[in-house]
Amino acid sequence: MVTLRTQVGIIGAGPAGLTLAHLLHLQGIESVVLERQSREHVETRVRAGVLEQGTVEILIGSGVGERLQREGLQHRGVQLRFDGKSHRIDFQELVGRSITVYAQQEVVKDLIAARIGYHEPIFFEAEATQVADFDAQPRVRYQQDGASHEIACDFIAGCDGFHGICRPAIPAAALKIHERHYPFAWLGILARVAPASEELIYTYHERGFALLSMRSPEVSRLYVQCDPGEDVNHWPDDRIWEELRTRMATRDGFVLKDGPILQKGITPMRSFVAEPMQAGRLFLLGDAAHIVPPTGAKGLNLAVADVRVLTRGLVEFYKSKKRDALQQYGERCLRRIWKAQRFSAWMTSMLHRFPNEDDFSHGIHLAELDYVTSSRAASTTLAENYVGLPFDTPGLF
Ligand code: FAD
Ligand code: DHB
């Protein structure tokens, strides 16, 4: 078995692992990235699409934002739609910031291209099977081409998503898990049709939530609330378009054109936090440590925020051998994570229809939406959280 030696062993080439590898490289810190899927798989995996301004600034500031600046769609606000009417939340006017719609897989492509461009190690179809000795001399075992390999490193970054091996490697007694399941899911589609709106539309309707988003002037991304155990085969294309049209209809005749559906998938909804986010020299980042329901568009952004904090800690460690920032890693991240959890849970409950919801709850839903869209204070709260709360530590980029 060949043993590779590096400073940071990174498991997972999603947004967390790739951004971390990139920022560390710029600071002169070596890493090896292991990804169990193929490059093609991770570059075509359809997931999130909303980048907070802080995320955009990190990507541009670290030199991987060229295509993002060219192709990303900058949005100055979003629409909330209910009771047959749309109401605009103007982020730029309320909080002076905006968001950018740029698909997660495009961020992933840009980061992989950068890494390959400067010839740093990234192994695809290389599955980490074990993380060991993370209290002293961490090692990562992995399988590639049917053979076993090992990485010896100073630190392990568990960027391996919700179903990875890093979180389960921490003894259960050392982790506190906070979890909530929602009684609904999102059926998401990607369709070759021009977006019916320039801005995202979050809709609350008696039949359930619907969301209109986009990927480009020719491609729409849309979601409808469905049952969590739903089989995607029970949703033929016509049914999806009809449900979207019913939920998104307005009194002034909103028109939603359909087009070929390119991709379809169901995403369960959960809130999840594992505390603390570290054990010895093993750190958890992104979905490996926390999941938010997608309504607040925070998943990818939180992953990048964790990377920002860990990069700072590692830079401090390698420059001055100080461990303070590394020791505070989880605590620092969790302040932001819990606020994003709060916001995502609030948006989710405000915009979804719960099973067996009675007239009273429906009235409360409408009143809350009316309040949020008519009170400047309440709109500002939504805007401030949606564009991303300020970071409470200075960044390197
Ligand atoms: P991931 O992107 O999950 O990356 C983890 C990587 O680790 C993967 O590439 C995986 O293959 C790899 N890996 C796992 N185990 C191993 C191993 N043993 N060895 C090597 N590699 C391993 N957020 C939103 O805001 N809006 C959305 O619409 C939205 N939709 C989503 C749909 C789905 C199906 C999922 C799963 C998530 C969605 N999210 C969405 C959340 C958002 O995409 C995530 O928060 C984001 O991907 C987190 O990035 P990450 O790098 O932490 O994890
Ligand atoms: C998208 C996803 C989200 O979860 C969200 O809240 C807004 C937009 C998207 O995929 O475009």
Short mmCIF file of C-alpha atoms and ligand atoms in Angstrom, two decimals:
data_model
loop_
_atom_site.label_atom_id
_atom_site.label_comp_id
_atom_site.label_asym_id
_atom_site.label_seq_id
_atom_site.Cartn_x
_atom_site.Cartn_y
_atom_site.Cartn_z
CA MET A 1 0.00 0.00 0.00
CA VAL A 2 1.40 3.38 -1.04
CA THR A 3 1.20 6.15 1.57
CA LEU A 4 0.93 9.73 0.36
CA ARG A 5 1.93 12.54 2.67
CA THR A 6 0.18 15.92 2.71
CA GLN A 7 -0.79 18.69 5.12
CA VAL A 8 -4.58 18.47 4.78
CA GLY A 9 -6.46 15.39 3.58
CA ILE A 10 -9.74 16.58 2.07
CA ILE A 11 -12.57 14.08 1.60
CA GLY A 12 -15.17 15.16 -0.94
CA ALA A 13 -15.08 17.35 -4.06
CA GLY A 14 -18.32 19.23 -3.49
CA PRO A 15 -18.37 23.00 -2.89
CA ALA A 16 -16.84 22.61 0.60
CA GLY A 17 -13.88 20.36 -0.32
CA LEU A 18 -13.03 22.17 -3.54
CA THR A 19 -13.23 25.67 -2.08
CA LEU A 20 -11.10 24.60 0.88
CA ALA A 21 -8.46 23.01 -1.38
CA HIS A 22 -8.37 26.16 -3.49
CA LEU A 23 -8.08 28.66 -0.62
CA LEU A 24 -5.40 26.54 1.09
CA HIS A 25 -3.40 26.34 -2.13
CA LEU A 26 -3.41 30.14 -2.37
CA GLN A 27 -1.98 30.22 1.15
CA GLY A 28 0.75 27.74 0.32
CA ILE A 29 -0.86 24.86 2.25
CA GLU A 30 -0.82 21.46 0.53
CA SER A 31 -3.80 19.17 0.32
CA VAL A 32 -5.05 16.06 -1.44
CA VAL A 33 -8.70 15.87 -2.49
CA LEU A 34 -10.46 12.49 -2.67
CA GLU A 35 -13.79 12.17 -4.45
CA ARG A 36 -15.66 8.91 -4.73
CA GLN A 37 -17.63 9.94 -7.84
CA SER A 38 -16.28 10.65 -11.32
CA ARG A 39 -15.39 14.18 -12.42
CA GLU A 40 -18.28 14.10 -14.88
CA HIS A 41 -20.70 13.09 -12.14
CA VAL A 42 -19.84 15.97 -9.81
CA GLU A 43 -19.74 18.47 -12.67
CA THR A 44 -23.26 17.62 -13.83
CA ARG A 45 -25.01 17.10 -10.47
CA VAL A 46 -27.94 19.52 -10.37
CA ARG A 47 -28.38 21.09 -6.96
CA ALA A 48 -28.45 24.60 -5.51
CA GLY A 49 -28.29 27.83 -7.46
CA VAL A 50 -28.33 30.90 -5.22
CA LEU A 51 -25.04 32.46 -4.11
CA GLU A 52 -24.92 35.02 -1.33
CA GLN A 53 -22.88 38.12 -2.04
CA GLY A 54 -20.27 36.97 0.51
CA THR A 55 -19.86 33.65 -1.36
CA VAL A 56 -19.51 35.50 -4.67
CA GLU A 57 -16.88 37.80 -3.12
CA ILE A 58 -14.83 34.81 -1.90
CA LEU A 59 -14.94 33.14 -5.33
CA ILE A 60 -14.04 36.33 -7.19
CA GLY A 61 -11.45 37.39 -4.60
CA SER A 62 -9.71 34.01 -4.86
CA GLY A 63 -9.53 34.14 -8.65
CA VAL A 64 -12.20 31.62 -9.69
CA GLY A 65 -15.00 34.08 -10.41
CA GLU A 66 -14.33 34.96 -14.02
CA ARG A 67 -17.13 32.86 -15.55
CA LEU A 68 -19.36 33.54 -12.55
CA GLN A 69 -19.07 37.28 -13.26
CA ARG A 70 -19.82 36.71 -16.94
CA GLU A 71 -22.63 34.16 -16.70
CA GLY A 72 -24.06 34.59 -13.18
CA LEU A 73 -27.37 36.41 -13.00
CA GLN A 74 -27.32 39.15 -10.40
CA HIS A 75 -30.68 39.57 -8.65
CA ARG A 76 -31.55 42.62 -6.62
CA GLY A 77 -34.67 41.11 -5.08
CA VAL A 78 -37.16 38.22 -5.00
CA GLN A 79 -40.93 37.95 -5.20
CA LEU A 80 -43.20 36.37 -2.62
CA ARG A 81 -46.50 35.29 -4.16
CA PHE A 82 -49.68 34.39 -2.25
CA ASP A 83 -53.39 34.92 -2.60
CA GLY A 84 -52.93 35.41 -6.34
CA LYS A 85 -50.58 38.39 -6.04
CA SER A 86 -46.82 38.96 -6.13
CA HIS A 87 -44.93 41.19 -3.70
CA ARG A 88 -41.35 42.22 -4.27
CA ILE A 89 -38.66 42.24 -1.59
CA ASP A 90 -36.04 44.65 -2.86
CA PHE A 91 -32.75 43.52 -1.31
CA GLN A 92 -30.70 46.27 -2.85
CA GLU A 93 -32.95 48.99 -1.53
CA LEU A 94 -33.47 47.41 1.90
CA VAL A 95 -29.97 46.18 2.73
CA GLY A 96 -27.74 47.34 -0.15
CA ARG A 97 -26.76 43.82 -1.18
CA SER A 98 -27.85 41.30 -3.79
CA ILE A 99 -27.61 37.60 -4.68
CA THR A 100 -26.31 35.81 -7.78
CA VAL A 101 -27.98 32.87 -9.50
CA TYR A 102 -25.19 30.57 -10.71
CA ALA A 103 -25.57 26.80 -10.56
CA GLN A 104 -23.67 24.81 -7.96
CA GLN A 105 -22.24 22.50 -10.63
CA GLU A 106 -20.78 25.55 -12.39
CA VAL A 107 -19.00 26.58 -9.18
CA VAL A 108 -17.75 23.00 -8.93
CA LYS A 109 -16.50 23.04 -12.56
CA ASP A 110 -14.65 26.33 -12.02
CA LEU A 111 -12.94 25.06 -8.88
CA ILE A 112 -11.94 21.73 -10.45
CA ALA A 113 -10.53 23.54 -13.49
CA ALA A 114 -8.47 25.79 -11.18
CA ARG A 115 -7.11 22.84 -9.22
CA ILE A 116 -6.18 20.87 -12.31
CA GLY A 117 -4.74 24.06 -13.81
CA TYR A 118 -2.15 24.35 -11.05
CA HIS A 119 -1.51 20.59 -10.96
CA GLU A 120 -2.52 19.94 -7.38
CA PRO A 121 -3.74 16.44 -6.49
CA ILE A 122 -7.44 15.65 -6.86
CA PHE A 123 -8.45 12.02 -7.28
CA PHE A 124 -11.82 11.05 -8.72
CA GLU A 125 -13.42 7.65 -8.25
CA ALA A 126 -11.31 7.45 -5.11
CA GLU A 127 -13.47 6.49 -2.15
CA ALA A 128 -12.32 7.18 1.39
CA THR A 129 -13.08 4.07 3.42
CA GLN A 130 -11.62 5.00 6.79
CA VAL A 131 -10.34 7.98 8.76
CA ALA A 132 -8.07 6.95 11.61
CA ASP A 133 -5.89 8.34 14.43
CA PHE A 134 -7.35 11.81 14.14
CA ASP A 135 -6.39 12.54 17.73
CA ALA A 136 -2.70 12.24 16.89
CA GLN A 137 -1.42 11.40 13.39
CA PRO A 138 -4.40 11.36 11.05
CA ARG A 139 -4.63 8.90 8.19
CA VAL A 140 -7.18 8.42 5.47
CA ARG A 141 -7.56 5.06 3.74
CA TYR A 142 -9.06 5.02 0.30
CA GLN A 143 -9.80 2.72 -2.63
CA GLN A 144 -8.98 3.57 -6.19
CA ASP A 145 -8.93 1.24 -9.21
CA GLY A 146 -9.51 -1.71 -6.91
CA ALA A 147 -6.39 -0.98 -4.80
CA SER A 148 -6.05 0.36 -1.24
CA HIS A 149 -4.10 3.55 -0.60
CA GLU A 150 -3.38 5.75 2.40
CA ILE A 151 -2.85 9.43 3.05
CA ALA A 152 -0.92 10.57 6.12
CA CYS A 153 -1.74 14.16 6.99
CA ASP A 154 -1.74 16.81 9.73
CA PHE A 155 -5.49 17.40 9.49
CA ILE A 156 -8.52 15.77 7.88
CA ALA A 157 -11.25 17.92 6.38
CA GLY A 158 -14.51 15.96 6.24
CA CYS A 159 -16.23 17.61 3.27
CA ASP A 160 -18.00 14.38 2.34
CA GLY A 161 -21.60 15.53 2.56
CA PHE A 162 -24.45 14.20 4.64
CA HIS A 163 -23.87 10.51 3.76
CA GLY A 164 -20.09 10.56 4.12
CA ILE A 165 -17.84 8.60 6.46
CA CYS A 166 -16.32 11.42 8.54
CA ARG A 167 -19.20 12.34 10.83
CA PRO A 168 -19.92 8.66 11.66
CA ALA A 169 -16.21 8.21 12.49
CA ILE A 170 -16.62 10.50 15.51
CA PRO A 171 -17.80 8.50 18.53
CA ALA A 172 -21.55 9.01 18.96
CA ALA A 173 -21.07 10.06 22.58
CA ALA A 174 -18.89 12.98 21.45
CA LEU A 175 -21.54 14.40 19.09
CA LYS A 176 -24.83 16.07 19.79
CA ILE A 177 -27.27 15.75 16.91
CA HIS A 178 -30.14 18.22 16.46
CA GLU A 179 -32.60 17.15 13.82
CA ARG A 180 -36.01 17.97 12.39
CA HIS A 181 -37.82 16.24 9.52
CA TYR A 182 -40.49 17.99 7.52
CA PRO A 183 -43.66 16.27 6.32
CA PHE A 184 -43.01 17.30 2.70
CA ALA A 185 -40.31 17.31 0.00
CA TRP A 186 -39.46 19.28 -3.16
CA LEU A 187 -39.83 17.91 -6.63
CA GLY A 188 -37.34 19.94 -8.69
CA ILE A 189 -37.12 20.21 -12.46
CA LEU A 190 -34.76 21.78 -14.93
CA ALA A 191 -36.59 22.78 -18.12
CA ARG A 192 -35.53 24.20 -21.46
CA VAL A 193 -37.81 27.22 -21.42
CA ALA A 194 -37.16 30.91 -20.79
CA PRO A 195 -37.84 31.82 -17.13
CA ALA A 196 -41.33 33.28 -16.75
CA SER A 197 -39.96 35.94 -14.40
CA GLU A 198 -36.69 37.84 -14.16
CA GLU A 199 -36.59 37.22 -10.41
CA LEU A 200 -37.18 34.18 -8.22
CA ILE A 201 -40.79 33.69 -7.14
CA TYR A 202 -41.51 31.91 -3.84
CA THR A 203 -45.19 30.94 -3.81
CA TYR A 204 -47.49 29.89 -0.99
CA HIS A 205 -50.72 28.26 -2.16
CA GLU A 206 -53.40 26.11 -0.56
CA ARG A 207 -52.12 23.21 -2.66
CA GLY A 208 -48.58 23.79 -1.42
CA PHE A 209 -45.34 25.65 -2.10
CA ALA A 210 -43.92 26.37 -5.55
CA LEU A 211 -40.69 28.09 -6.58
CA LEU A 212 -39.62 29.54 -9.87
CA SER A 213 -35.89 29.95 -10.35
CA MET A 214 -33.61 29.84 -13.36
CA ARG A 215 -30.18 28.89 -14.63
CA SER A 216 -29.88 31.04 -17.74
CA PRO A 217 -32.10 33.11 -20.04
CA GLU A 218 -33.05 29.79 -21.73
CA VAL A 219 -33.29 27.39 -18.78
CA SER A 220 -35.76 27.46 -15.87
CA ARG A 221 -35.42 25.66 -12.54
CA LEU A 222 -38.73 25.04 -10.79
CA TYR A 223 -39.82 23.26 -7.63
CA VAL A 224 -43.16 22.05 -6.25
CA GLN A 225 -43.89 20.82 -2.76
CA CYS A 226 -44.81 17.12 -2.76
CA ASP A 227 -45.14 14.27 -0.26
CA PRO A 228 -41.83 13.04 1.18
CA GLY A 229 -42.35 9.44 0.06
CA GLU A 230 -43.41 10.45 -3.44
CA ASP A 231 -42.22 8.42 -6.43
CA VAL A 232 -40.95 10.71 -9.17
CA ASN A 233 -42.61 8.39 -11.73
CA HIS A 234 -45.98 9.51 -10.43
CA TRP A 235 -45.18 12.97 -11.70
CA PRO A 236 -45.36 12.93 -15.49
CA ASP A 237 -44.33 16.21 -17.10
CA ASP A 238 -47.91 17.40 -17.70
CA ARG A 239 -48.83 16.94 -14.06
CA ILE A 240 -45.82 19.00 -12.94
CA TRP A 241 -46.62 21.89 -15.28
CA GLU A 242 -50.29 21.85 -14.34
CA GLU A 243 -49.49 21.90 -10.63
CA LEU A 244 -47.00 24.74 -11.10
CA ARG A 245 -49.56 26.74 -13.09
CA THR A 246 -52.28 26.24 -10.49
CA ARG A 247 -50.06 27.25 -7.59
CA MET A 248 -48.41 30.18 -9.32
CA ALA A 249 -51.55 31.64 -10.96
CA THR A 250 -52.18 35.32 -10.29
CA ARG A 251 -55.27 37.47 -10.60
CA ASP A 252 -53.59 39.39 -13.38
CA GLY A 253 -53.01 36.31 -15.54
CA PHE A 254 -49.40 35.14 -14.92
CA VAL A 255 -48.35 32.93 -17.84
CA LEU A 256 -46.05 29.96 -17.25
CA LYS A 257 -44.98 28.39 -20.52
CA ASP A 258 -43.76 24.80 -20.46
CA GLY A 259 -40.83 23.25 -22.24
CA PRO A 260 -38.86 19.99 -22.33
CA ILE A 261 -37.92 18.78 -18.84
CA LEU A 262 -34.21 18.02 -18.78
CA GLN A 263 -33.91 16.69 -15.25
CA LYS A 264 -36.30 15.73 -12.44
CA GLY A 265 -35.61 14.82 -8.82
CA ILE A 266 -37.08 14.74 -5.32
CA THR A 267 -35.23 16.32 -2.39
CA PRO A 268 -36.30 15.43 1.16
CA MET A 269 -36.37 18.31 3.61
CA ARG A 270 -34.60 18.25 6.92
CA SER A 271 -32.84 20.49 9.39
CA PHE A 272 -29.76 18.88 10.94
CA VAL A 273 -26.82 20.07 13.05
CA ALA A 274 -23.98 17.96 14.48
CA GLU A 275 -22.11 19.65 17.32
CA PRO A 276 -19.19 20.12 17.80
CA MET A 277 -17.89 20.16 14.24
CA GLN A 278 -14.49 18.79 15.11
CA ALA A 279 -12.82 15.90 16.91
CA GLY A 280 -9.08 16.20 17.42
CA ARG A 281 -7.60 16.89 13.99
CA LEU A 282 -10.75 15.96 12.08
CA PHE A 283 -13.00 18.85 11.00
CA LEU A 284 -16.48 18.60 9.50
CA LEU A 285 -17.55 21.14 6.89
CA GLY A 286 -20.74 21.80 4.91
CA ASP A 287 -23.38 19.10 4.60
CA ALA A 288 -21.20 16.65 6.58
CA ALA A 289 -22.04 18.74 9.65
CA HIS A 290 -25.35 20.42 8.86
CA ILE A 291 -28.35 20.36 6.53
CA VAL A 292 -30.87 23.13 6.03
CA PRO A 293 -34.18 22.81 4.22
CA PRO A 294 -33.59 24.49 0.83
CA THR A 295 -36.21 27.24 1.20
CA GLY A 296 -33.67 29.80 2.40
CA ALA A 297 -31.08 28.84 -0.28
CA LYS A 298 -28.38 28.50 2.37
CA GLY A 299 -26.81 25.02 1.92
CA LEU A 300 -23.96 25.86 -0.42
CA ASN A 301 -23.38 29.25 1.19
CA LEU A 302 -22.98 27.73 4.64
CA ALA A 303 -20.47 25.23 3.26
CA VAL A 304 -18.36 28.10 1.90
CA ALA A 305 -18.68 30.00 5.21
CA ASP A 306 -17.28 26.96 7.10
CA VAL A 307 -14.37 26.83 4.65
CA ARG A 308 -13.64 30.47 5.31
CA VAL A 309 -13.35 29.84 9.06
CA LEU A 310 -11.24 26.66 8.74
CA THR A 311 -8.88 28.26 6.22
CA ARG A 312 -8.19 31.05 8.69
CA GLY A 313 -7.48 28.52 11.46
CA LEU A 314 -5.14 26.44 9.30
CA VAL A 315 -3.27 29.49 8.03
CA GLU A 316 -2.74 30.66 11.60
CA PHE A 317 -1.55 27.17 12.58
CA TYR A 318 0.97 26.85 9.75
CA LYS A 319 2.24 30.43 10.07
CA SER A 320 2.58 30.67 13.84
CA LYS A 321 1.78 27.20 15.27
CA LYS A 322 -1.10 28.79 17.18
CA ARG A 323 -4.14 26.58 17.57
CA ASP A 324 -6.65 29.04 19.01
CA ALA A 325 -8.53 29.65 15.78
CA LEU A 326 -8.62 25.92 15.01
CA GLN A 327 -9.96 25.16 18.46
CA GLN A 328 -12.69 27.76 17.97
CA TYR A 329 -13.59 26.46 14.50
CA GLY A 330 -16.89 24.77 15.38
CA GLU A 331 -18.03 27.42 17.79
CA ARG A 332 -17.45 30.17 15.21
CA CYS A 333 -19.20 28.29 12.42
CA LEU A 334 -22.14 27.29 14.58
CA ARG A 335 -23.15 30.86 15.33
CA ARG A 336 -23.77 31.42 11.63
CA ILE A 337 -25.20 27.94 11.11
CA TRP A 338 -27.86 28.30 13.81
CA LYS A 339 -28.94 31.64 12.40
CA ALA A 340 -29.20 30.07 8.94
CA GLN A 341 -31.13 27.17 10.49
CA ARG A 342 -33.51 29.63 12.10
CA PHE A 343 -34.03 31.51 8.86
CA SER A 344 -34.45 28.36 6.75
CA ALA A 345 -36.93 26.81 9.20
CA TRP A 346 -38.90 30.07 9.30
CA MET A 347 -39.04 30.42 5.49
CA THR A 348 -40.01 26.76 5.23
CA SER A 349 -42.89 26.97 7.69
CA MET A 350 -44.11 30.28 6.24
CA LEU A 351 -44.21 29.03 2.66
CA HIS A 352 -45.29 25.39 2.89
CA ARG A 353 -48.62 23.77 3.44
CA PHE A 354 -48.49 21.32 6.36
CA PRO A 355 -50.60 18.12 6.22
CA ASN A 356 -54.05 18.57 7.78
CA GLU A 357 -53.61 22.31 7.93
CA ASP A 358 -56.83 23.94 9.08
CA ASP A 359 -58.36 27.28 8.11
CA PHE A 360 -56.85 28.97 11.13
CA SER A 361 -53.29 27.98 10.15
CA HIS A 362 -54.00 29.06 6.60
CA GLY A 363 -55.12 32.46 7.93
CA ILE A 364 -51.90 32.75 9.95
CA HIS A 365 -49.84 31.85 6.88
CA LEU A 366 -51.48 34.58 4.83
CA ALA A 367 -51.20 37.11 7.65
CA GLU A 368 -47.52 36.36 8.08
CA LEU A 369 -46.85 36.77 4.36
CA ASP A 370 -48.91 39.96 4.31
CA TYR A 371 -46.90 41.29 7.26
CA VAL A 372 -43.52 40.31 5.80
CA THR A 373 -44.30 41.99 2.49
CA SER A 374 -45.96 45.13 3.85
CA SER A 375 -43.79 46.00 6.87
CA ARG A 376 -40.43 47.53 6.03
CA ALA A 377 -38.97 46.11 9.26
CA ALA A 378 -40.12 42.57 8.42
CA SER A 379 -39.04 42.81 4.74
CA THR A 380 -35.63 44.03 5.91
CA THR A 381 -35.28 41.01 8.21
CA LEU A 382 -35.97 38.67 5.31
CA ALA A 383 -33.64 40.57 2.97
CA GLU A 384 -30.79 40.74 5.50
CA ASN A 385 -30.87 36.99 6.07
CA TYR A 386 -31.45 36.00 2.45
CA VAL A 387 -28.46 37.93 1.08
CA GLY A 388 -26.36 36.46 3.91
CA LEU A 389 -25.59 37.84 7.36
CA PRO A 390 -22.24 39.58 7.72
CA PHE A 391 -19.29 37.37 8.66
CA ASP A 392 -18.17 38.00 12.21
CA THR A 393 -14.48 37.34 11.53
CA PRO A 394 -12.41 39.05 8.86
CA GLY A 395 -11.71 36.88 5.82
CA LEU A 396 -8.56 36.28 3.82
CA PHE A 397 -10.29 36.98 0.49
P1 FAD B 1 -21.65 17.85 -1.19
O1 FAD B 1 -21.93 18.76 -2.30
O2 FAD B 1 -22.65 16.79 -0.86
O3 FAD B 1 -20.25 17.17 -1.50
C1 FAD B 1 -19.77 16.04 -0.80
C2 FAD B 1 -18.89 15.24 -1.74
O4 FAD B 1 -18.26 14.21 -1.02
C3 FAD B 1 -19.68 14.57 -2.84
O5 FAD B 1 -19.13 14.90 -4.09
C4 FAD B 1 -19.57 13.10 -2.53
O6 FAD B 1 -19.58 12.29 -3.70
C5 FAD B 1 -18.24 13.03 -1.81
N1 FAD B 1 -18.07 11.89 -0.92
C6 FAD B 1 -18.97 11.39 -0.03
N2 FAD B 1 -18.45 10.34 0.62
C7 FAD B 1 -17.20 10.18 0.14
C8 FAD B 1 -16.14 9.25 0.43
N3 FAD B 1 -16.31 8.27 1.33
N4 FAD B 1 -14.97 9.35 -0.24
C9 FAD B 1 -14.79 10.34 -1.17
N5 FAD B 1 -15.76 11.24 -1.48
C10 FAD B 1 -16.94 11.17 -0.83
N6 FAD B 1 -29.28 23.64 -1.46
C11 FAD B 1 -29.96 24.71 -1.80
O7 FAD B 1 -29.69 25.77 -1.25
N7 FAD B 1 -30.92 24.65 -2.78
C12 FAD B 1 -31.22 23.47 -3.44
O8 FAD B 1 -32.07 23.44 -4.31
C13 FAD B 1 -30.52 22.33 -3.08
N8 FAD B 1 -30.79 21.17 -3.67
C14 FAD B 1 -30.13 20.07 -3.26
C15 FAD B 1 -30.44 18.83 -3.83
C16 FAD B 1 -29.82 17.67 -3.40
C17 FAD B 1 -30.18 16.34 -4.01
C18 FAD B 1 -28.85 17.75 -2.37
C19 FAD B 1 -28.16 16.50 -1.85
C20 FAD B 1 -28.53 18.99 -1.81
C21 FAD B 1 -29.16 20.14 -2.24
N9 FAD B 1 -28.87 21.39 -1.69
C22 FAD B 1 -29.53 22.46 -2.07
C23 FAD B 1 -27.85 21.57 -0.70
C24 FAD B 1 -26.50 21.99 -1.31
O9 FAD B 1 -26.38 21.45 -2.59
C25 FAD B 1 -25.45 21.47 -0.35
O10 FAD B 1 -25.60 22.21 0.85
C26 FAD B 1 -24.03 21.56 -0.86
O11 FAD B 1 -23.84 20.65 -1.91
C27 FAD B 1 -23.05 21.29 0.27
O12 FAD B 1 -21.77 21.11 -0.23
P2 FAD B 1 -20.77 20.08 0.44
O13 FAD B 1 -19.51 20.25 -0.32
O14 FAD B 1 -20.80 20.23 1.90
O15 FAD B 1 -21.40 18.64 0.17
C1 DHB B 2 -32.85 27.57 -5.93
C2 DHB B 2 -32.81 26.66 -4.90
C3 DHB B 2 -33.28 27.03 -3.67
O1 DHB B 2 -33.24 26.16 -2.66
C4 DHB B 2 -33.80 28.29 -3.45
O2 DHB B 2 -34.28 28.62 -2.22
C5 DHB B 2 -33.82 29.20 -4.47
C6 DHB B 2 -33.34 28.82 -5.73
C7 DHB B 2 -32.33 27.16 -7.26
O3 DHB B 2 -32.02 25.97 -7.42
O4 DHB B 2 -32.24 27.99 -8.15
#
